[in-house]
Tab-separated table of C-alpha atoms and ligand atoms in Angstrom:
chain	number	residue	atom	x	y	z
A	1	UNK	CA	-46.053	37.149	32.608
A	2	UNK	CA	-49.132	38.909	30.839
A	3	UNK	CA	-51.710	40.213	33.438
A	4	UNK	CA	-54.983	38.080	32.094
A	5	UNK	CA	-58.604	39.056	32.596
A	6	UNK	CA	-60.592	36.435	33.615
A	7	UNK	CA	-64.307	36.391	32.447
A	8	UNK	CA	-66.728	33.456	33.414
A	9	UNK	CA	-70.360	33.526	31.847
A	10	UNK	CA	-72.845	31.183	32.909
A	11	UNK	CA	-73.751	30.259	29.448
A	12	UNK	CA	-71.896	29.750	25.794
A	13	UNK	CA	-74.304	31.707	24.311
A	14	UNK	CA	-73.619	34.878	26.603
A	15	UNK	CA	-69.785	34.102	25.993
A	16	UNK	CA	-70.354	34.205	22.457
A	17	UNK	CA	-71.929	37.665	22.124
A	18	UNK	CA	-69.759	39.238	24.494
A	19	UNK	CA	-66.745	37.999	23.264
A	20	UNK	CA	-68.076	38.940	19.803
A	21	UNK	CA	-68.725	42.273	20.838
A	22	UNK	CA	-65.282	43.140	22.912
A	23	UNK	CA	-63.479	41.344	19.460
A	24	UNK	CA	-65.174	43.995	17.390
A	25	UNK	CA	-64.364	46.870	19.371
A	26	UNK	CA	-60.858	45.974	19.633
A	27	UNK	CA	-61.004	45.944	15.627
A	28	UNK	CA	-62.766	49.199	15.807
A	29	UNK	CA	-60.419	50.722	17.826
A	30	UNK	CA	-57.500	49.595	15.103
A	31	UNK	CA	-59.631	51.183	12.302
A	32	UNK	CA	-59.940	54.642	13.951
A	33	UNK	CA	-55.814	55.009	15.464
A	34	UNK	CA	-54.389	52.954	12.766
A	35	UNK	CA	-57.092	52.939	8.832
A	36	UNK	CA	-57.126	49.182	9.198
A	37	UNK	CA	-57.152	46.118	11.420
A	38	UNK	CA	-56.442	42.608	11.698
A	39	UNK	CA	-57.842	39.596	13.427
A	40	UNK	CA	-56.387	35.560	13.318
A	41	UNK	CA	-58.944	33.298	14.464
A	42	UNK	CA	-58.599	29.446	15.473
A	43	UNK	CA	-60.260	26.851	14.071
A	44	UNK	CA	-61.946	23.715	16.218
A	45	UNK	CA	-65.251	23.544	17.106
A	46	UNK	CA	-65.159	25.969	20.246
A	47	UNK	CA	-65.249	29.131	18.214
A	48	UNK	CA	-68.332	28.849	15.868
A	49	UNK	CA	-70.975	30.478	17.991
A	50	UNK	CA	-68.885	33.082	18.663
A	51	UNK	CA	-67.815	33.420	14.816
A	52	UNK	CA	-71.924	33.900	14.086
A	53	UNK	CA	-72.251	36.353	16.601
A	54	UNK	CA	-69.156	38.436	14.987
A	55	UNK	CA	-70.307	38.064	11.408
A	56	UNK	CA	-72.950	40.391	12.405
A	57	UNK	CA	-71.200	43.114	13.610
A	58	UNK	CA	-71.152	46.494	12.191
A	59	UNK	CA	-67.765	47.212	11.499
A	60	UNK	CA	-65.938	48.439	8.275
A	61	UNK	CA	-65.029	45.109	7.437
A	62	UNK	CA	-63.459	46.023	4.068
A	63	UNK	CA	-60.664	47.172	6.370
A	64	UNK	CA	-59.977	44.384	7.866
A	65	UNK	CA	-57.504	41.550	7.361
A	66	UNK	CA	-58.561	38.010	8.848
A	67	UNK	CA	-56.239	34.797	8.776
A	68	UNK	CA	-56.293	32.259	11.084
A	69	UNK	CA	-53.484	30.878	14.369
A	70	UNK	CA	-53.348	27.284	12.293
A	71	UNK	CA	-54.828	25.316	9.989
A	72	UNK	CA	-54.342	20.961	9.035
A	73	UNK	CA	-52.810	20.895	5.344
A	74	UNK	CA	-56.099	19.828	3.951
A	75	UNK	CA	-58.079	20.864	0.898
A	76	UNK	CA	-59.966	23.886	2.204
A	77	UNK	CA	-63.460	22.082	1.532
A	78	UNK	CA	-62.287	19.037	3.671
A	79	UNK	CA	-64.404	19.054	6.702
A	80	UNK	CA	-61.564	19.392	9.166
A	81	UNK	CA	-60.329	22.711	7.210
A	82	UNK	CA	-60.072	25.355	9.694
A	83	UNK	CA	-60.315	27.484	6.720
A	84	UNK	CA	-63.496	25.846	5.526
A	85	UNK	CA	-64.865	27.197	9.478
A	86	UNK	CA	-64.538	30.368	8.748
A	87	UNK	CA	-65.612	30.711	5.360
A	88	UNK	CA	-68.823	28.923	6.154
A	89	UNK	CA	-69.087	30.468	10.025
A	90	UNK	CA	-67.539	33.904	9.752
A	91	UNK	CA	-66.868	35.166	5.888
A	92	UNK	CA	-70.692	35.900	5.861
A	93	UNK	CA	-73.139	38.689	6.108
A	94	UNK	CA	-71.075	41.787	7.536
A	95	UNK	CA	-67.825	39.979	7.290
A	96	UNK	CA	-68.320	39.198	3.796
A	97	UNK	CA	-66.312	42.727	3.025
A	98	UNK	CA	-62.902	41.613	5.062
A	99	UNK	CA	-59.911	40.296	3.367
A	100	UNK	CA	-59.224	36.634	4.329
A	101	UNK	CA	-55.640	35.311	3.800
A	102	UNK	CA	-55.636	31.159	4.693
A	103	UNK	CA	-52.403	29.806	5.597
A	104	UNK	CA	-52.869	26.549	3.167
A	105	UNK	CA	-51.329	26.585	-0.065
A	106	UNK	CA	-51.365	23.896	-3.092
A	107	UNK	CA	-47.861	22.727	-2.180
A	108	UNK	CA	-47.707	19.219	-0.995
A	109	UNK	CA	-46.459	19.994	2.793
A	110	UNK	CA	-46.803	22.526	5.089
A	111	UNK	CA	-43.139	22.548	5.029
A	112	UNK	CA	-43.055	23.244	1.217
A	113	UNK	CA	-45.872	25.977	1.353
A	114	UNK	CA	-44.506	27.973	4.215
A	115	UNK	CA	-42.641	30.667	2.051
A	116	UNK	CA	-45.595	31.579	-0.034
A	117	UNK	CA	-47.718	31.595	3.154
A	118	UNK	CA	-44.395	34.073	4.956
A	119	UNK	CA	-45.639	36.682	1.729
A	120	UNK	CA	-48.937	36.719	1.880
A	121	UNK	CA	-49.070	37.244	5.259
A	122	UNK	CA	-47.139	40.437	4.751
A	123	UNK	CA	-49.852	41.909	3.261
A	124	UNK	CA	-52.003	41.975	6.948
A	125	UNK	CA	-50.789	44.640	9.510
A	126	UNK	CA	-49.068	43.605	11.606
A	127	UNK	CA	-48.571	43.266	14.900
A	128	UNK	CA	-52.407	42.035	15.154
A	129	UNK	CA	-54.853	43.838	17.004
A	130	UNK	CA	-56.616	41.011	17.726
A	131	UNK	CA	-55.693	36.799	17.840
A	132	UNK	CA	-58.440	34.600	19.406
A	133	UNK	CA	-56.980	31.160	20.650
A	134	UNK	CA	-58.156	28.020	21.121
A	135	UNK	CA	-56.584	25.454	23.729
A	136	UNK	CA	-56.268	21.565	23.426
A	137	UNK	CA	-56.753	19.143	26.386
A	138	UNK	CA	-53.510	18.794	25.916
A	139	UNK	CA	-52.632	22.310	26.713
A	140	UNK	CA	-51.666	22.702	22.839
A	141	UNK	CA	-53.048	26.246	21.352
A	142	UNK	CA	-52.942	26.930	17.456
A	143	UNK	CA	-50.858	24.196	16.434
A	144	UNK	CA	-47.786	24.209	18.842
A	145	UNK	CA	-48.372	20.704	20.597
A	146	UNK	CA	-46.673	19.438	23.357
A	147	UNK	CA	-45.689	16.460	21.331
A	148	UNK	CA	-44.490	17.906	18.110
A	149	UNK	CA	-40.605	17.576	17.405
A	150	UNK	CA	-41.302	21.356	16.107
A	151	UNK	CA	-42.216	22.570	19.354
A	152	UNK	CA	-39.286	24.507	20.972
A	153	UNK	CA	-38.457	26.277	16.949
A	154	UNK	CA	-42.733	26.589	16.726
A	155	UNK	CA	-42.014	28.190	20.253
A	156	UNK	CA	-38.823	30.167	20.645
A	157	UNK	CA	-39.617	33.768	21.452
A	158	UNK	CA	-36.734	35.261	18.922
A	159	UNK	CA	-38.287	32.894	16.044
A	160	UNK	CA	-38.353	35.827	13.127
A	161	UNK	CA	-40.782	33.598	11.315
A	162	UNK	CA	-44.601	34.129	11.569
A	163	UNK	CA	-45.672	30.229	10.653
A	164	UNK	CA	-44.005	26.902	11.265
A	165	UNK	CA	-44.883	23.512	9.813
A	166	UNK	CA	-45.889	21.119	12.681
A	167	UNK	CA	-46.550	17.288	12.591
A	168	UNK	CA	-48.010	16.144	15.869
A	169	UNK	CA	-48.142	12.671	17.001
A	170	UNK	CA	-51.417	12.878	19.277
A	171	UNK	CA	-53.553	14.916	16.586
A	172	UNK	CA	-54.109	14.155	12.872
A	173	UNK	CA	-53.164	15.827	9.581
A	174	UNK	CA	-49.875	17.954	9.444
A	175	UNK	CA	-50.328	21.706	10.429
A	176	UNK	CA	-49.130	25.255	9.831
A	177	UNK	CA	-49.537	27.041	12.697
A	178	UNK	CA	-48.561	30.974	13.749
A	179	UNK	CA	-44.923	30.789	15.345
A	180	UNK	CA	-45.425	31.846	19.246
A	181	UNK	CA	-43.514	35.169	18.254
A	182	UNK	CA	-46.106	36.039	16.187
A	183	UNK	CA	-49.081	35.165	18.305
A	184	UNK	CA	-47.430	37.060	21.718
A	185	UNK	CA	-46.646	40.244	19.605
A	186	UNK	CA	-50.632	40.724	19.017
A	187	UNK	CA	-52.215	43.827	20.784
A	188	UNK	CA	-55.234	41.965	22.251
A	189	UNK	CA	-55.017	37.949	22.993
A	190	UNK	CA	-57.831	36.044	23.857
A	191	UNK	CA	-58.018	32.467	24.876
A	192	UNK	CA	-61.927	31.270	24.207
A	193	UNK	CA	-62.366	28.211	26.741
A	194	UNK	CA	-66.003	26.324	27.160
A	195	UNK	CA	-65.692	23.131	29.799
A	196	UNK	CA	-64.816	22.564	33.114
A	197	UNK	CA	-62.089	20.179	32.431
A	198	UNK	CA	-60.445	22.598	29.679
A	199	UNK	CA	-60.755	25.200	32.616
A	200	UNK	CA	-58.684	22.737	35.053
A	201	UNK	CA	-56.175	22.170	32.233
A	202	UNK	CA	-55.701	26.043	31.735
A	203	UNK	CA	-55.279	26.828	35.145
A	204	UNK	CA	-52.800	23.980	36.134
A	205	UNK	CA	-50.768	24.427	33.324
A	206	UNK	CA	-50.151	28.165	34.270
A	207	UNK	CA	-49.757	27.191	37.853
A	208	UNK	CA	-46.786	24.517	36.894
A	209	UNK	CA	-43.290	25.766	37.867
A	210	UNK	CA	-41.456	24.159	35.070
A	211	UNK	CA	-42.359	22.603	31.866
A	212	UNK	CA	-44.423	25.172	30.646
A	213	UNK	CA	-46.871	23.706	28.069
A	214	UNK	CA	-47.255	25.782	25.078
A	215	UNK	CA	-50.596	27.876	26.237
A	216	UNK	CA	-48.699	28.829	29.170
A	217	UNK	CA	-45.763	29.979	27.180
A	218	UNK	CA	-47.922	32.317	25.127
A	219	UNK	CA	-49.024	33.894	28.347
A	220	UNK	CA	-45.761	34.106	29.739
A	221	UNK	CA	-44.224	35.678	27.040
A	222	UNK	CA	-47.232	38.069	25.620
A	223	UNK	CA	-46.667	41.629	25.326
A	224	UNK	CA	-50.471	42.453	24.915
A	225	UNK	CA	-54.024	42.550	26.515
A	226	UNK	CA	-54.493	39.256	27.598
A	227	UNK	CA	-58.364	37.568	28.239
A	228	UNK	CA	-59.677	34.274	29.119
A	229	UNK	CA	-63.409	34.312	28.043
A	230	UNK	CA	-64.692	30.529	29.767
A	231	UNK	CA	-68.568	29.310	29.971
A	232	UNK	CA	-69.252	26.170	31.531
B	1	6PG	C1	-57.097	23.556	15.534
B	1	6PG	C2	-56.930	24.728	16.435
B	1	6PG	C3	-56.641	24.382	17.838
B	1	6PG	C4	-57.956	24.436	18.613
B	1	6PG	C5	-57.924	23.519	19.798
B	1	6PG	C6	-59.269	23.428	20.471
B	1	6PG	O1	-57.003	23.705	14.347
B	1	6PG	O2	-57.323	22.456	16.037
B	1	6PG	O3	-56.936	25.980	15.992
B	1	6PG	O4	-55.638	25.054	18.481
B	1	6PG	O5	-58.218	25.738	18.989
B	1	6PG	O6	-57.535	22.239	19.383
B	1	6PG	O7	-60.146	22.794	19.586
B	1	6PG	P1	-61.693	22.628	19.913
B	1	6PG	O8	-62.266	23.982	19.909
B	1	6PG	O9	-62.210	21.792	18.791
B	1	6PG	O10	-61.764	21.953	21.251
């Protein structure tokens, strides 16, 4: 299991700019070892603070590749689009520069985009430096629910596939969503959690002995730098 840092703040807004600031020096890092750098962000509502506080960072964004853990097979100006978030939250100011590859295409399903999405995600460098998760009540993170009949393929370690097409049954609008492989191989992993019940979620589901829900199973099987940032 990964060895996680914990890091309470007393406020959202103090979360926010730290976790903006530690994101951005993990990209900065990438840039001077490796020329470039690459960051998937979640969608949801948890992460837009923290995506205003980034887009202000000086960085060399033109270096940087952003895509996101999962996104609902939506038009991207549909107001649940996670990649409608970003461009409107994060794509601005400083960030402006970075390259942003979404994960939706025009095909009808998530099933019948997932090859062109498989290409152009070879274009980011991979492993990524840096994936920021989200978690679910339901202890789902990007888009690998509990419920889904996709779950253990979304979820098995040796999957050589970086996305999966998921269909929950407790969450509309089919998904695409990083496989788990993908998401555990990252360099830096952190899990951005505001609420007190979210918190209790997190922690029981790593304390269960069996039936690991899926944001456990990212932590168990993570090969990176693993962080919980959580504010009240
Ligand atoms: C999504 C996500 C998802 C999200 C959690 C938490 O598209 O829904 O990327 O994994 O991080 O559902 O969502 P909230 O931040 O809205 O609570």
């Amino acid at each position: 299991m990964a060895d996680i840092r914990i890091h309470d703040y007393d406020s959202r807004i103090d979360l926010d700019i730290c976790l903006a600031r530690e994101v951005a020096a993990a990209l900065e890092t990438a840039l001077r070892e490796r020329g470039s750098a690459s960051l998937a962000v979640s969608g949801g509502r948890t992460p837009v603070g923290m995506f205003q506080q980034l887009r202000q960072m000086r960085l060399d964004w033109s270096r940087v590749w952003i895509t996101l853990v999962d996104d609902r097979w939506l038009p991207v100006d549909h107001a649940d689009s996670n990649e409608r978030l970003v461009r409107e939250n994060l794509l601005k100011y400083q960030v402006e520069a970075a390259n942003f590859i979404g994960l939706k295409t025009p095909a009808p399903t998530p099933e019948a985009g997932l090859t062109e999405v498989e290409s152009a995600l070879a274009k980011v460098p991979q492993p990524f430096d840096v994936v920021i998760l989200g978690m679910g009540e339901d202890g789902h993170t990007a888009s690998l629910f509990p419920c889904s009949a996709e779950l253990e393929t979304a979820a098995a370690v040796d999957n050589p596939k970086q996305v999966v097409a998921v269909n929950p049954t407790t969450a509309p609008y089919a998904r695409i969503s990083l496989t788990l492989a993908a998401i555990v191989r990252s360099r830096n992993i952190f899990l951005h959690l505001t609420g007190e019940k979210k918190k209790a979620v997190f922690d029981a589901a790593m304390d269960a002995p069996t039936e690991r829900l899926p944001i456990a199973r990212v932590f168990d099987a993570a090969h990176g730098v693993c962080h919980l940032y959580w504010a009240e």
